[in-house]
Amino acid sequence: MANHLIAPHGGALVNLLVSEERARELKEASRDWPSWNLTERQICDLELLVNGAFSPMRGFMGREAYEGVLTDLRMPDGTLWPMPITLDVTEEVAGTLGEGGTLALRDPEGVMVAVLHVEDLWTPDLQREAAAVFGSDTGANLAEHPAVRYLTEQSNPVYVGGRVEGLHLPVHYDFRALRLSPAELRSHFAKLGWQKVVAFQTRNPMHRAHQELTLRAAKEIEASLLIHPVVGMTKPGDIDHYTRVRCYQALLPSYPKNTAMLSLLPLAMRMGGPREAVWHAIIRKNHGCTHLIVGRDHAGPGSDSAGKPFYGAYEAQELLEKHQDELGISMVPFKLMVYAPEHDTYYPSDEVPDGVETVNISGTEQRRRLQLGIELPPWFTFSDVEAELRKSSPPRHKQGVTVFLTGLSGAGKSTIANALMVKFLEMGGRPVTLLDGDLVRKHLSSELGFSKEHRDINIRRIGFVASEITKNGGIAICAPIAPYDSVRREVRAMIEPGGGFILVHVATPLDVCEERDRKGLYAKARAGIIKEFTGISDPYEEPTDADIVMDTTDLTPEEEAHKIVLHLESEGYIRGGE
Ligand code: PPS
């Protein structure tokens, strides 16, 4: 490690923001240009291109640069660059573009934030890109890698490369004072007299182990510390950045005064392990850091569904080790930190004294404790950090929940739903909304019929409303027929990230429903007066993922509703005594 060769605060920074006059000129000219509304990931990439975090890049990659990065991590002029930074567009938009053309790049509200001078246009082989950039030889199923999923499921088919001119930076309304650009961070470090700065990259809340690790790293090399969490896009399912930033703010006072600071990085991570580590190092160098902490499985997505890791635990460290001198930023490699209760101390996993027992709390265990409201021990986290986590991950009995009843017409869904609503109202504590099939048809879906397409739209609407209620801590009881499996699963996936989802199959047999025929609909369906009638002339796909199955032939609605209450209690959504 040739630390003395590192110029403090990085090399030359690119700034793609144009003058106000040029911005006016571009805006005027843009009336005749095709436009592209940037995706969430593209907005992140654009921000870091424009503010110089991706220096020396000056735009989205053309084909030659892209090929070079894929095959040997280098741009045509030899510059080391590990990650494709490409602008993917639809064939329709690509059809309006030609070499030498100009594309107006707009934010989701349609405001023009930049222009791209088109130099290249091509259809990439996304499978090849996936294997070249994200592959490793661990034998993991690459198709499950989040970035590969993004390429196959979300990426548009045509790439447009070219120089970018930025009109203004994408607007953020959150934590503005904490979003320091590379130039701002560099001058801030200079002002503070911080010659050596070690950056800590993270996409998770920080606990004691992270605090110990960063403190040790900074002490070892006598550097100041920049906590530099990613607030752009991280791994799907991660804790939202609002919560995480409040956790980092709560942690900051635990460092010695004036030795650590926090700044947020609007990066769209790819979870690309080794290549991503090199990319992170370049980005941190551009932000004026001299060192980057790289731990176990840095920026890796973990393991596939068969438990095979996508990358070797120290693969990222190995690749960055190879390139750090050329990059001019040093890696501070770190092992996993583990806690030794008898010494009340954290040790790097390879420095634990012989015979000393260590403990750890896994991410899964952490989530379980938060969900059930079980305490996180003080050796594991700081109480202020825990309090922030608890605010946004309340225990299940304080979270919202959707009870989704599905079954044939006349199965008893509405009766059970009504009985259940009354029980919830009696318990109190959470607002309750009933989205009954008939009511929804009247108020939300009056224009819809009973074709598969219309039924699916109806269920998606119910799912959307229920997900909003659940996310905000309420109880939604839904009682549509919902005869199709795939849309029921869609609704579950929509709701679960924000709370509970309990699927109840009201499995009253068709002959019982028909015999009851409360609304006389079965008779009409048999006579062909009502078409596409579920169970008679239209399918009902029985759920295989129901949390509760009930047949109302023998039990009363009251007893059925009680069964659901007991299930919710056993899952922690209702606390005993409520
Ligand atoms: S779906 O499939 O989930 O969108 O159906 P849903 O919104 O629950 O609406 C079902 C209610 O509409 C009445 N109805 C029909 N049901 C099924 N098939 C056909 N063709 C049909 N035409 C009208 C019926 O009263 C259903 O109410 P419930 O409460 O289930 O009996």
mmCIF file of C-alpha atoms and ligand atoms in Angstrom, residues 404-414 436-441 445 448-452 454-459 462 479-484 518-519 521-522 525 530-535 537-540, ligand 1:
data_model
loop_
_atom_site.group_PDB
_atom_site.id
_atom_site.type_symbol
_atom_site.label_atom_id
_atom_site.label_comp_id
_atom_site.label_asym_id
_atom_site.label_seq_id
_atom_site.Cartn_x
_atom_site.Cartn_y
_atom_site.Cartn_z
ATOM 1 C CA PHE A 404 -58.244 -11.358 2.471
ATOM 2 C CA LEU A 405 -61.196 -13.763 2.190
ATOM 3 C CA THR A 406 -61.606 -15.587 -1.113
ATOM 4 C CA GLY A 407 -64.276 -18.093 -2.135
ATOM 5 C CA LEU A 408 -67.317 -18.723 -4.266
ATOM 6 C CA SER A 409 -70.360 -16.467 -4.346
ATOM 7 C CA GLY A 410 -72.521 -17.425 -1.366
ATOM 8 C CA ALA A 411 -69.624 -19.092 0.450
ATOM 9 C CA GLY A 412 -70.139 -16.805 3.433
ATOM 10 C CA LYS A 413 -67.289 -14.347 2.884
ATOM 11 C CA SER A 414 -69.327 -11.218 3.607
ATOM 12 C CA ASP A 436 -66.599 -6.285 0.561
ATOM 13 C CA GLY A 437 -67.013 -7.650 -2.998
ATOM 14 C CA ASP A 438 -70.371 -6.028 -3.627
ATOM 15 C CA LEU A 439 -69.399 -2.685 -2.067
ATOM 16 C CA VAL A 440 -66.210 -2.484 -4.095
ATOM 17 C CA ARG A 441 -68.106 -3.314 -7.271
ATOM 18 C CA SER A 445 -65.269 -0.912 -9.991
ATOM 19 C CA LEU A 448 -66.142 -3.592 -14.694
ATOM 20 C CA GLY A 449 -67.689 -6.890 -15.737
ATOM 21 C CA PHE A 450 -66.685 -10.469 -14.948
ATOM 22 C CA SER A 451 -64.144 -11.371 -17.660
ATOM 23 C CA LYS A 452 -60.775 -12.558 -16.341
ATOM 24 C CA HIS A 454 -61.910 -7.233 -15.435
ATOM 25 C CA ARG A 455 -61.854 -9.470 -12.360
ATOM 26 C CA ASP A 456 -58.066 -9.065 -12.183
ATOM 27 C CA ILE A 457 -58.363 -5.279 -12.420
ATOM 28 C CA ASN A 458 -60.971 -5.371 -9.648
ATOM 29 C CA ILE A 459 -58.716 -7.427 -7.359
ATOM 30 C CA ILE A 462 -58.794 -3.880 -3.822
ATOM 31 C CA ALA A 479 -64.082 -10.223 0.710
ATOM 32 C CA PRO A 480 -64.154 -10.602 -3.079
ATOM 33 C CA ILE A 481 -64.460 -13.917 -4.940
ATOM 34 C CA ALA A 482 -60.916 -13.373 -6.345
ATOM 35 C CA PRO A 483 -60.985 -16.589 -8.360
ATOM 36 C CA TYR A 484 -57.505 -16.314 -9.915
ATOM 37 C CA ARG A 518 -79.255 -16.395 -1.192
ATOM 38 C CA LYS A 519 -79.309 -13.933 -4.088
ATOM 39 C CA LEU A 521 -77.799 -15.904 -8.799
ATOM 40 C CA TYR A 522 -76.978 -19.619 -9.148
ATOM 41 C CA ALA A 525 -76.455 -18.785 -13.916
ATOM 42 C CA ILE A 530 -76.000 -14.656 -15.943
ATOM 43 C CA LYS A 531 -72.884 -15.495 -17.964
ATOM 44 C CA GLU A 532 -69.356 -16.191 -16.700
ATOM 45 C CA PHE A 533 -70.644 -17.125 -13.254
ATOM 46 C CA THR A 534 -67.930 -18.404 -10.930
ATOM 47 C CA GLY A 535 -68.219 -22.131 -10.252
ATOM 48 C CA SER A 537 -69.592 -21.157 -16.148
ATOM 49 C CA ASP A 538 -66.337 -19.572 -14.958
ATOM 50 C CA PRO A 539 -63.342 -21.051 -13.108
ATOM 51 C CA TYR A 540 -62.356 -20.769 -9.441
HETATM 52 S S1 PPS B 1 -64.355 -10.968 -8.515
HETATM 53 O O1 PPS B 1 -64.257 -12.163 -9.379
HETATM 54 O O2 PPS B 1 -63.590 -11.153 -7.302
HETATM 55 O O3 PPS B 1 -63.986 -9.752 -9.224
HETATM 56 O O4 PPS B 1 -65.885 -10.877 -8.098
HETATM 57 P P1 PPS B 1 -66.487 -9.884 -6.979
HETATM 58 O O5 PPS B 1 -66.002 -8.497 -7.178
HETATM 59 O O6 PPS B 1 -66.293 -10.486 -5.640
HETATM 60 O O7 PPS B 1 -68.024 -9.819 -7.311
HETATM 61 C C1 PPS B 1 -68.783 -10.887 -7.067
HETATM 62 C C2 PPS B 1 -70.192 -10.452 -6.715
HETATM 63 O O8 PPS B 1 -70.843 -10.044 -7.920
HETATM 64 C C3 PPS B 1 -72.044 -10.795 -8.113
HETATM 65 N N1 PPS B 1 -71.916 -11.380 -9.487
HETATM 66 C C4 PPS B 1 -71.100 -12.373 -9.900
HETATM 67 N N2 PPS B 1 -70.227 -13.183 -9.241
HETATM 68 C C5 PPS B 1 -69.548 -14.085 -9.955
HETATM 69 N N3 PPS B 1 -69.670 -14.262 -11.283
HETATM 70 C C6 PPS B 1 -70.527 -13.484 -11.982
HETATM 71 N N4 PPS B 1 -70.636 -13.653 -13.300
HETATM 72 C C7 PPS B 1 -71.276 -12.508 -11.285
HETATM 73 N N5 PPS B 1 -72.200 -11.581 -11.670
HETATM 74 C C8 PPS B 1 -72.546 -10.911 -10.561
HETATM 75 C C9 PPS B 1 -72.157 -11.748 -6.972
HETATM 76 O O9 PPS B 1 -73.201 -11.252 -6.160
HETATM 77 C C10 PPS B 1 -70.881 -11.672 -6.207
HETATM 78 O O10 PPS B 1 -71.044 -11.383 -4.828
HETATM 79 P P2 PPS B 1 -70.853 -12.479 -3.672
HETATM 80 O O11 PPS B 1 -70.908 -11.663 -2.394
HETATM 81 O O12 PPS B 1 -69.528 -13.146 -3.852
HETATM 82 O O13 PPS B 1 -72.018 -13.378 -3.810
#
